Tab-separated table of C-alpha atoms and ligand atoms in Angstrom:
chain	number	residue	atom	x	y	z
A	1	MET	CA	-30.191	-90.602	-50.380
A	2	ARG	CA	-27.249	-91.835	-49.273
A	3	ARG	CA	-27.281	-89.956	-45.869
A	4	THR	CA	-30.826	-91.692	-45.290
A	5	SER	CA	-29.594	-94.894	-45.885
A	6	SER	CA	-26.701	-94.637	-43.883
A	7	LEU	CA	-29.056	-93.360	-40.707
A	8	LEU	CA	-31.144	-96.119	-41.454
A	9	ALA	CA	-28.211	-98.657	-41.198
A	10	ILE	CA	-27.298	-96.835	-37.776
A	11	LEU	CA	-30.764	-97.417	-36.676
A	12	LEU	CA	-31.121	-100.772	-37.646
A	13	ALA	CA	-27.859	-101.556	-35.992
A	14	ILE	CA	-28.740	-99.785	-32.466
A	15	SER	CA	-32.172	-102.066	-32.660
A	16	ALA	CA	-30.477	-105.345	-33.342
A	17	ALA	CA	-27.527	-104.507	-31.112
A	18	PRO	CA	-27.949	-107.031	-28.039
A	19	LEU	CA	-29.570	-105.918	-24.695
A	20	THR	CA	-27.766	-107.444	-21.738
A	21	SER	CA	-29.461	-110.702	-20.659
A	22	ALA	CA	-30.755	-109.240	-17.340
A	23	ASP	CA	-32.568	-106.273	-19.251
A	24	THR	CA	-33.982	-109.068	-21.859
A	25	VAL	CA	-35.582	-111.088	-18.730
A	26	ALA	CA	-36.874	-108.067	-17.336
A	27	ASP	CA	-38.679	-106.807	-20.554
A	28	HIS	CA	-39.810	-110.058	-21.297
A	29	ALA	CA	-41.303	-110.415	-17.681
A	30	ARG	CA	-42.930	-106.873	-18.067
A	31	GLN	CA	-44.418	-107.560	-21.321
A	32	LEU	CA	-45.867	-110.865	-19.966
A	33	HIS	CA	-47.362	-109.415	-16.855
A	34	PHE	CA	-48.966	-106.744	-18.335
A	35	SER	CA	-50.565	-108.602	-21.179
A	36	SER	CA	-52.059	-111.120	-18.627
A	37	ILE	CA	-54.883	-111.710	-16.410
A	38	VAL	CA	-53.579	-111.097	-13.066
A	39	LEU	CA	-55.937	-112.473	-10.766
A	40	ASP	CA	-55.923	-112.334	-6.816
A	41	THR	CA	-58.491	-114.247	-4.669
A	42	HIS	CA	-58.506	-112.216	-1.622
A	43	ALA	CA	-58.288	-108.559	-0.548
A	44	ASP	CA	-59.893	-107.096	2.494
A	45	THR	CA	-59.808	-103.664	0.923
A	46	THR	CA	-63.878	-103.581	1.293
A	47	GLN	CA	-63.244	-102.942	5.095
A	48	LEU	CA	-61.712	-99.277	4.140
A	49	PHE	CA	-64.719	-98.300	1.597
A	50	GLY	CA	-66.476	-95.613	3.164
A	51	THR	CA	-63.574	-94.591	5.904
A	52	LYS	CA	-62.631	-90.934	6.189
A	53	ASP	CA	-59.109	-91.073	4.927
A	54	TYR	CA	-59.436	-93.827	2.079
A	55	ASP	CA	-60.576	-93.347	-1.506
A	56	PHE	CA	-60.510	-96.442	-3.901
A	57	ALA	CA	-60.162	-94.348	-6.885
A	58	LYS	CA	-57.088	-92.355	-5.296
A	59	ARG	CA	-53.361	-93.360	-4.476
A	60	ASN	CA	-53.624	-93.946	-0.857
A	61	THR	CA	-50.368	-93.380	1.474
A	62	GLY	CA	-52.036	-94.339	4.692
A	63	GLY	CA	-50.685	-98.153	4.814
A	64	SER	CA	-53.279	-99.485	2.608
A	65	HIS	CA	-52.269	-102.183	0.010
A	66	VAL	CA	-54.964	-101.864	-2.961
A	67	ASP	CA	-56.675	-98.687	-4.769
A	68	ILE	CA	-57.313	-98.340	-8.786
A	69	PRO	CA	-54.118	-96.525	-9.362
A	70	ARG	CA	-51.701	-99.222	-7.479
A	71	MET	CA	-53.844	-101.801	-9.196
A	72	ARG	CA	-53.076	-100.223	-12.749
A	73	GLU	CA	-49.070	-99.871	-11.801
A	74	GLY	CA	-48.812	-103.480	-10.585
A	75	GLY	CA	-51.072	-104.811	-13.408
A	76	LEU	CA	-53.637	-106.259	-11.076
A	77	ASN	CA	-56.370	-106.745	-13.144
A	78	ALA	CA	-59.071	-108.976	-11.618
A	79	LEU	CA	-59.606	-108.986	-7.954
A	80	PHE	CA	-62.009	-110.758	-5.239
A	81	LEU	CA	-62.987	-108.054	-2.881
A	82	SER	CA	-63.929	-109.985	0.387
A	83	ILE	CA	-67.089	-109.504	2.678
A	84	PHE	CA	-66.232	-110.004	6.119
A	85	ILE	CA	-67.666	-109.596	9.605
A	86	ASP	CA	-66.345	-110.697	12.662
A	87	ALA	CA	-67.685	-114.425	13.731
A	88	SER	CA	-68.895	-113.012	16.895
A	89	ILE	CA	-71.767	-111.360	14.895
A	90	GLN	CA	-74.404	-113.997	14.107
A	91	GLY	CA	-77.838	-114.307	12.758
A	92	PRO	CA	-79.816	-111.488	11.201
A	93	PRO	CA	-76.897	-108.587	12.014
A	94	ALA	CA	-74.491	-110.840	10.086
A	95	ILE	CA	-76.758	-110.837	7.082
A	96	GLN	CA	-77.412	-107.349	7.355
A	97	LYS	CA	-73.528	-106.283	7.383
A	98	ALA	CA	-72.977	-108.772	4.395
A	99	LEU	CA	-75.449	-107.139	2.242
A	100	ASP	CA	-74.002	-103.613	3.341
A	101	GLN	CA	-70.806	-104.652	2.319
A	102	ILE	CA	-72.139	-106.458	-1.241
A	103	ASP	CA	-73.724	-103.093	-1.722
A	104	ALA	CA	-70.716	-101.020	-0.796
A	105	ILE	CA	-68.622	-103.077	-3.705
A	106	ARG	CA	-71.314	-102.632	-6.186
A	107	VAL	CA	-71.530	-99.193	-5.633
A	108	THR	CA	-68.063	-98.473	-5.995
A	109	VAL	CA	-67.819	-100.626	-9.484
A	110	ARG	CA	-71.130	-98.372	-10.640
A	111	ASP	CA	-69.327	-95.122	-9.549
A	112	HIS	CA	-66.007	-95.860	-11.678
A	113	PRO	CA	-67.103	-97.502	-14.817
A	114	GLN	CA	-64.176	-96.361	-16.734
A	115	ASP	CA	-62.092	-98.484	-14.683
A	116	LEU	CA	-63.989	-101.386	-13.068
A	117	LEU	CA	-66.181	-103.881	-14.155
A	118	LEU	CA	-68.342	-106.055	-11.582
A	119	ALA	CA	-67.673	-109.755	-12.629
A	120	SER	CA	-69.343	-113.139	-11.906
A	121	SER	CA	-67.913	-115.440	-14.144
A	122	ALA	CA	-64.584	-116.220	-15.804
A	123	ASP	CA	-65.798	-114.858	-19.254
A	124	ASP	CA	-66.669	-111.457	-17.276
A	125	VAL	CA	-62.995	-111.334	-16.241
A	126	ARG	CA	-61.835	-111.965	-19.853
A	127	ARG	CA	-64.113	-109.328	-21.126
A	128	ALA	CA	-62.768	-106.716	-18.599
A	129	HIS	CA	-59.431	-107.661	-19.604
A	130	ALA	CA	-60.317	-107.093	-23.508
A	131	GLN	CA	-61.633	-103.879	-22.274
A	132	LYS	CA	-58.519	-102.817	-20.153
A	133	LYS	CA	-60.798	-102.367	-17.036
A	134	ILE	CA	-60.217	-104.048	-13.626
A	135	ALA	CA	-62.481	-107.049	-12.828
A	136	ILE	CA	-64.220	-106.994	-9.319
A	137	LEU	CA	-65.512	-110.181	-7.972
A	138	MET	CA	-66.928	-110.818	-4.542
A	139	GLY	CA	-66.267	-113.569	-1.969
A	140	ILE	CA	-67.830	-113.964	1.530
A	141	GLU	CA	-65.311	-114.972	4.397
A	142	GLY	CA	-66.958	-117.188	6.533
A	143	GLY	CA	-70.245	-119.322	6.633
A	144	HIS	CA	-71.746	-117.292	9.587
A	145	MET	CA	-72.884	-114.862	7.096
A	146	ILE	CA	-75.540	-117.158	5.584
A	147	GLY	CA	-77.024	-117.048	9.441
A	148	ASN	CA	-77.808	-120.849	9.250
A	149	ASP	CA	-80.242	-120.391	6.549
A	150	ILE	CA	-79.398	-122.122	3.114
A	151	ARG	CA	-81.612	-119.637	1.355
A	152	LEU	CA	-79.158	-116.923	1.713
A	153	ILE	CA	-76.505	-119.097	-0.773
A	154	ARG	CA	-79.132	-118.266	-3.260
A	155	ILE	CA	-79.656	-114.632	-2.662
A	156	TYR	CA	-75.889	-113.989	-2.623
A	157	SER	CA	-74.980	-115.713	-5.637
A	158	ALA	CA	-77.737	-113.851	-7.307
A	159	LEU	CA	-76.000	-110.512	-6.116
A	160	GLY	CA	-72.700	-111.783	-7.594
A	161	VAL	CA	-71.038	-113.683	-5.041
A	162	ARG	CA	-68.640	-116.206	-6.352
A	163	TYR	CA	-66.863	-118.033	-3.440
A	164	MET	CA	-67.574	-118.487	0.072
A	165	THR	CA	-64.971	-119.294	2.908
A	166	LEU	CA	-66.803	-121.909	4.930
A	167	ALA	CA	-65.492	-120.645	8.378
A	168	HIS	CA	-63.294	-118.292	9.817
A	169	PHE	CA	-61.109	-117.948	12.533
A	170	LYS	CA	-63.533	-119.484	14.671
A	171	ASN	CA	-66.057	-122.423	14.133
A	172	ASP	CA	-69.549	-121.467	12.520
A	173	GLU	CA	-72.576	-123.583	13.680
A	174	TRP	CA	-71.747	-126.281	10.754
A	175	ALA	CA	-67.924	-126.285	9.862
A	176	ASP	CA	-64.867	-126.436	11.863
A	177	SER	CA	-62.137	-123.944	11.860
A	178	SER	CA	-58.628	-124.778	11.520
A	179	THR	CA	-57.785	-122.037	14.358
A	180	ASP	CA	-60.570	-123.496	16.994
A	181	LYS	CA	-61.435	-126.360	18.940
A	182	PRO	CA	-63.075	-128.901	17.155
A	183	ALA	CA	-66.828	-128.979	17.565
A	184	HIS	CA	-68.524	-130.677	14.638
A	185	ASN	CA	-65.985	-133.539	13.244
A	186	GLY	CA	-65.469	-131.282	10.214
A	187	LEU	CA	-68.680	-130.501	7.994
A	188	THR	CA	-72.004	-131.188	9.824
A	189	ASP	CA	-75.227	-132.807	7.570
A	190	PHE	CA	-76.264	-129.087	7.311
A	191	GLY	CA	-72.676	-128.071	6.375
A	192	LYS	CA	-72.771	-130.590	3.719
A	193	ASP	CA	-75.979	-129.382	2.323
A	194	VAL	CA	-74.511	-125.781	2.077
A	195	VAL	CA	-71.776	-127.207	0.073
A	196	ARG	CA	-74.472	-128.653	-2.067
A	197	GLU	CA	-76.419	-125.716	-2.790
A	198	MET	CA	-73.148	-123.620	-3.396
A	199	ASN	CA	-72.402	-126.008	-6.142
A	200	ARG	CA	-75.978	-125.354	-7.576
A	201	GLN	CA	-75.393	-121.760	-7.118
A	202	GLY	CA	-72.069	-121.185	-8.778
A	203	ILE	CA	-70.213	-120.286	-5.693
A	204	LEU	CA	-66.964	-121.851	-5.396
A	205	ILE	CA	-66.225	-123.719	-1.681
A	206	ASP	CA	-63.408	-121.844	-0.368
A	207	ILE	CA	-61.476	-124.006	2.136
A	208	SER	CA	-58.940	-121.361	3.658
A	209	HIS	CA	-59.465	-121.344	7.370
A	210	VAL	CA	-60.977	-124.327	7.960
A	211	SER	CA	-60.115	-127.333	9.864
A	212	ASP	CA	-58.377	-130.212	8.183
A	213	LYS	CA	-61.748	-132.510	8.473
A	214	THR	CA	-63.707	-129.847	7.050
A	215	PHE	CA	-61.480	-129.594	3.905
A	216	TYR	CA	-61.747	-133.634	3.527
A	217	ASP	CA	-65.501	-133.610	4.359
A	218	ALA	CA	-65.813	-130.608	1.540
A	219	LEU	CA	-63.581	-132.594	-0.950
A	220	GLU	CA	-65.752	-135.306	-0.542
A	221	VAL	CA	-69.071	-133.635	-0.964
A	222	SER	CA	-68.220	-130.779	-3.625
A	223	LYS	CA	-68.597	-131.775	-7.244
A	224	VAL	CA	-66.723	-128.479	-8.280
A	225	PRO	CA	-63.095	-128.184	-7.467
A	226	LEU	CA	-62.267	-126.647	-4.332
A	227	ILE	CA	-60.241	-123.309	-3.896
A	228	ALA	CA	-58.276	-121.858	-0.928
A	229	SER	CA	-58.661	-118.261	-1.606
A	230	HIS	CA	-55.752	-117.411	0.464
A	231	SER	CA	-53.624	-119.876	2.050
A	232	SER	CA	-50.089	-121.073	2.121
A	233	VAL	CA	-47.574	-123.920	2.540
A	234	ARG	CA	-47.438	-125.875	5.836
A	235	ALA	CA	-44.296	-127.750	4.964
A	236	ILE	CA	-42.652	-124.173	4.868
A	237	SER	CA	-44.487	-122.497	7.618
A	238	ASN	CA	-46.049	-124.807	10.061
A	239	HIS	CA	-49.321	-122.787	10.789
A	240	PRO	CA	-52.755	-124.689	10.698
A	241	ARG	CA	-54.073	-122.095	8.739
A	242	ASN	CA	-51.621	-123.397	5.879
A	243	MET	CA	-52.123	-126.764	3.763
A	244	SER	CA	-50.347	-129.841	4.403
A	245	ASP	CA	-48.770	-131.523	1.279
A	246	ASP	CA	-51.263	-134.136	1.826
A	247	MET	CA	-53.943	-131.720	1.557
A	248	ILE	CA	-52.377	-129.956	-1.366
A	249	LYS	CA	-52.111	-133.138	-3.212
A	250	ALA	CA	-55.799	-134.234	-2.724
A	251	LEU	CA	-56.647	-130.946	-3.395
A	252	ALA	CA	-54.790	-131.112	-6.749
A	253	ALA	CA	-56.323	-134.391	-7.740
A	254	LYS	CA	-59.690	-133.116	-7.791
A	255	GLY	CA	-58.684	-130.242	-10.009
A	256	GLY	CA	-58.624	-127.313	-6.872
A	257	VAL	CA	-56.025	-124.499	-6.602
A	258	ILE	CA	-54.358	-122.963	-3.717
A	259	GLN	CA	-53.707	-119.450	-3.936
A	260	ILE	CA	-50.648	-117.930	-1.880
A	261	ASN	CA	-51.410	-115.878	0.986
A	262	TYR	CA	-48.585	-113.201	1.348
A	263	GLU	CA	-49.332	-112.555	5.460
A	264	GLN	CA	-45.546	-112.810	7.134
A	265	ASN	CA	-46.595	-115.708	9.688
A	266	TYR	CA	-47.863	-117.922	6.815
A	267	LEU	CA	-44.975	-117.641	4.608
A	268	SER	CA	-41.983	-118.073	6.997
A	269	ASP	CA	-41.484	-120.386	9.969
A	270	GLU	CA	-38.892	-118.371	11.536
A	271	TYR	CA	-41.116	-115.386	11.508
A	272	ARG	CA	-44.054	-117.350	12.773
A	273	LYS	CA	-42.321	-119.024	15.708
A	274	ALA	CA	-40.751	-115.345	16.769
A	275	TYR	CA	-44.273	-113.958	16.358
A	276	GLU	CA	-45.895	-116.627	18.508
A	277	ALA	CA	-43.011	-116.231	21.097
A	278	ASN	CA	-43.812	-112.553	21.775
A	279	ALA	CA	-47.657	-111.868	20.579
A	280	GLY	CA	-49.139	-115.485	20.703
A	281	ASP	CA	-50.839	-117.111	17.694
A	282	VAL	CA	-51.581	-114.696	15.003
A	283	SER	CA	-55.482	-115.614	15.225
A	284	LYS	CA	-55.101	-115.016	19.011
A	285	ALA	CA	-53.574	-111.917	18.461
A	286	ASP	CA	-56.501	-110.681	16.441
A	287	GLU	CA	-58.940	-111.289	19.516
A	288	ALA	CA	-56.879	-109.199	21.947
A	289	PHE	CA	-57.082	-106.417	19.390
A	290	LYS	CA	-61.127	-107.044	19.102
A	291	LYS	CA	-61.025	-106.685	23.058
A	292	GLU	CA	-59.313	-103.097	22.397
A	293	CYS	CA	-61.198	-101.809	19.052
A	294	GLY	CA	-64.522	-103.882	18.831
A	295	ASP	CA	-64.964	-104.575	15.090
A	296	ASP	CA	-63.491	-101.232	14.200
A	297	PHE	CA	-61.220	-102.689	11.528
A	298	ILE	CA	-59.155	-99.358	11.003
A	299	CYS	CA	-58.493	-99.663	14.642
A	300	ILE	CA	-57.543	-103.335	14.633
A	301	GLY	CA	-54.929	-102.290	11.875
A	302	LYS	CA	-53.476	-99.545	13.529
A	303	ALA	CA	-52.932	-101.574	16.902
A	304	GLN	CA	-51.368	-104.354	14.712
A	305	GLN	CA	-49.228	-101.946	13.037
A	306	ARG	CA	-48.379	-100.464	16.441
A	307	GLN	CA	-47.335	-103.949	17.766
A	308	LEU	CA	-45.406	-105.090	14.712
A	309	GLN	CA	-43.440	-101.836	14.867
A	310	GLN	CA	-42.396	-102.062	18.499
A	311	LEU	CA	-41.394	-105.801	18.287
A	312	GLN	CA	-39.482	-104.665	15.086
A	313	ALA	CA	-37.701	-101.907	17.170
A	314	GLU	CA	-36.833	-104.217	19.733
A	315	GLY	CA	-35.463	-106.474	17.180
A	316	LYS	CA	-37.594	-109.524	17.948
A	317	LEU	CA	-38.649	-110.316	14.511
A	318	PRO	CA	-36.626	-111.530	11.614
A	319	ARG	CA	-37.505	-109.664	8.361
A	320	VAL	CA	-39.332	-111.746	5.848
A	321	SER	CA	-38.725	-111.006	1.994
A	322	TRP	CA	-41.399	-111.133	-0.701
A	323	GLU	CA	-39.442	-113.821	-2.352
A	324	LYS	CA	-40.908	-116.266	0.057
A	325	ILE	CA	-44.045	-115.922	-1.880
A	326	ILE	CA	-41.959	-117.531	-4.687
A	327	GLU	CA	-40.761	-120.466	-2.543
A	328	HIS	CA	-44.332	-121.170	-1.653
A	329	ILE	CA	-45.674	-120.921	-5.187
A	330	ASP	CA	-42.537	-123.375	-6.328
A	331	HIS	CA	-42.952	-125.738	-3.538
A	332	VAL	CA	-46.456	-126.383	-4.853
A	333	VAL	CA	-45.335	-126.708	-8.502
A	334	LYS	CA	-43.038	-129.382	-7.607
A	335	LEU	CA	-45.607	-131.251	-5.594
A	336	VAL	CA	-48.239	-131.169	-7.714
A	337	GLY	CA	-47.518	-129.284	-11.148
A	338	PRO	CA	-48.364	-125.641	-12.238
A	339	ASP	CA	-52.319	-126.107	-12.457
A	340	HIS	CA	-53.034	-125.730	-9.043
A	341	VAL	CA	-51.594	-122.569	-7.757
A	342	GLY	CA	-52.289	-118.922	-7.722
A	343	LEU	CA	-52.288	-115.923	-6.025
A	344	GLY	CA	-54.427	-114.883	-2.697
A	345	SER	CA	-52.523	-112.130	-1.281
A	346	ASP	CA	-54.840	-111.312	1.404
A	347	PHE	CA	-53.804	-107.465	0.699
A	348	ASP	CA	-55.421	-105.363	3.534
A	349	GLY	CA	-55.953	-107.971	5.838
A	350	ALA	CA	-52.613	-109.040	6.838
A	351	ASP	CA	-48.823	-107.865	7.058
A	352	MET	CA	-46.768	-107.860	3.825
A	353	PRO	CA	-43.315	-109.134	3.489
A	354	ASP	CA	-40.543	-106.621	2.779
A	355	GLY	CA	-40.555	-105.707	-1.068
A	356	MET	CA	-44.602	-106.307	-1.451
A	357	GLN	CA	-45.736	-103.631	0.543
A	358	ASP	CA	-48.785	-103.019	-1.823
A	359	CYS	CA	-50.115	-104.175	-4.971
A	360	SER	CA	-48.114	-102.280	-7.180
A	361	GLN	CA	-45.132	-104.718	-6.528
A	362	LEU	CA	-46.694	-107.378	-8.496
A	363	PRO	CA	-44.756	-107.618	-11.327
A	364	LYS	CA	-41.943	-108.755	-9.240
A	365	ILE	CA	-43.503	-112.243	-9.111
A	366	THR	CA	-43.779	-112.583	-12.605
A	367	GLU	CA	-40.085	-111.360	-13.377
A	368	ALA	CA	-39.137	-113.994	-10.494
A	369	LEU	CA	-40.843	-116.927	-11.958
A	370	VAL	CA	-39.446	-116.072	-15.618
A	371	ARG	CA	-36.063	-116.047	-13.984
A	372	LYS	CA	-36.850	-119.402	-12.439
A	373	GLY	CA	-37.052	-120.957	-15.868
A	374	TYR	CA	-41.019	-121.204	-15.710
A	375	SER	CA	-42.678	-120.896	-19.220
A	376	ASP	CA	-44.833	-118.204	-19.946
A	377	ALA	CA	-47.946	-120.471	-20.356
A	378	ASN	CA	-47.304	-121.709	-16.852
A	379	ILE	CA	-46.829	-118.266	-15.695
A	380	GLN	CA	-50.057	-116.964	-17.031
A	381	LYS	CA	-51.903	-120.084	-15.285
A	382	ILE	CA	-50.495	-118.939	-11.816
A	383	LEU	CA	-51.071	-115.403	-12.616
A	384	GLY	CA	-54.971	-116.383	-13.216
A	385	GLY	CA	-55.612	-118.881	-15.512
A	386	ASN	CA	-55.899	-121.871	-12.856
A	387	LEU	CA	-58.824	-119.789	-11.108
A	388	LEU	CA	-60.405	-118.955	-14.155
A	389	ARG	CA	-60.660	-122.612	-15.266
A	390	VAL	CA	-62.107	-123.436	-11.690
A	391	LEU	CA	-64.717	-120.853	-12.056
A	392	ASP	CA	-65.466	-122.185	-15.996
A	393	GLN	CA	-65.972	-125.500	-14.491
A	394	SER	CA	-68.131	-124.247	-11.528
A	395	GLN	CA	-70.503	-122.476	-13.971
A	396	GLN	CA	-70.820	-125.414	-15.890
A	397	ILE	CA	-71.453	-127.881	-13.303
A	398	ALA	CA	-74.216	-125.429	-11.995
A	399	ASN	CA	-75.714	-125.679	-15.189
A	400	GLN	CA	-75.789	-129.118	-15.127
A	401	LEU	CA	-77.159	-129.601	-11.622
A	402	ASN	CA	-79.730	-127.157	-12.167
A	403	SER	CA	-80.936	-128.524	-15.535
A	404	ILE	CA	-81.360	-132.134	-14.009
A	405	SER	CA	-83.149	-130.503	-10.896
A	406	ASN	CA	-85.697	-128.933	-13.669
B	501	ZN	ZN1	-58.748	-114.750	6.122
């Protein structure tokens, strides 16, 4: 008896021994991260589906950023997979390719029911989380995939698509892009009708990639808060793909969310300037790779990597740390509070900063925010809560709009 109680006393003493403060913070951050919904609004991983050296269900080593094992390791439990084709493809072929990708995502989810759940609402995401599954959502990157036919909005919605980026690197026929010469002074009348139909169909309006005027036009027309699914802060890296402080304030005033993109050009102005001096603007560099590769995504990715490795070997590009992501988040929080920022990595579609080589590294973000003194509640908003709030609003407004028109 005495022996037992003295052993108990030793065990109690050990468990009560103070951890170092560093351990306490790290442990708390891990606990917080792995109990939260961590939602990323933009990965181009769909492009890898069906390719020879890639398997979504296995850990891949070929330079990709996302697969199920690494999502589990990084606590990434909700992900918008992008449906993307180059804007040079228009009309019926664009629709065909978009449908191919929607089917590829749906089949992938169907084939991995233990791990994945196809989500088309915030409640679906919460249900997936409760079942310890990964919620997969779909977003269309580029309005050219409706082929100028508004009925496609309804069809894509019925298939589960929950956001659409109004334009990509080039203007489409009804919305100006941030990286093309203005052709429509923002949104055309048809473009405004597209936004209204997206509101009715519960598809979020994504203003990443669009021109400033398109953003302000969409903000005026949409009854649902806007999202930027993968954009960063222009005050930190002065690229037109990023949002100015005035745009972020206007977005936030109507309840929207900017989801921070981890692409090095968008994170660091020093890197952007060095890259542009050596290779031109990142959107134009993309054009050059397309000349070499057509629309072969794997070929484009390899050509980009070769170019980067060469420029790095020649010492022409500065290193960018993953901690820049925190700087962008913190800038938005200081500007408009914690309710309007989240994560939109651009994994498998962009060049990642040092230390964020794939989605397994995400717990670092939570730990950095804890160390900055952010509350648990605010961190959970940034990790996914803010975006879920907008998804909920979108569904409610769609229901209202549809009941009015019935
Ligand atoms: Zn993009």
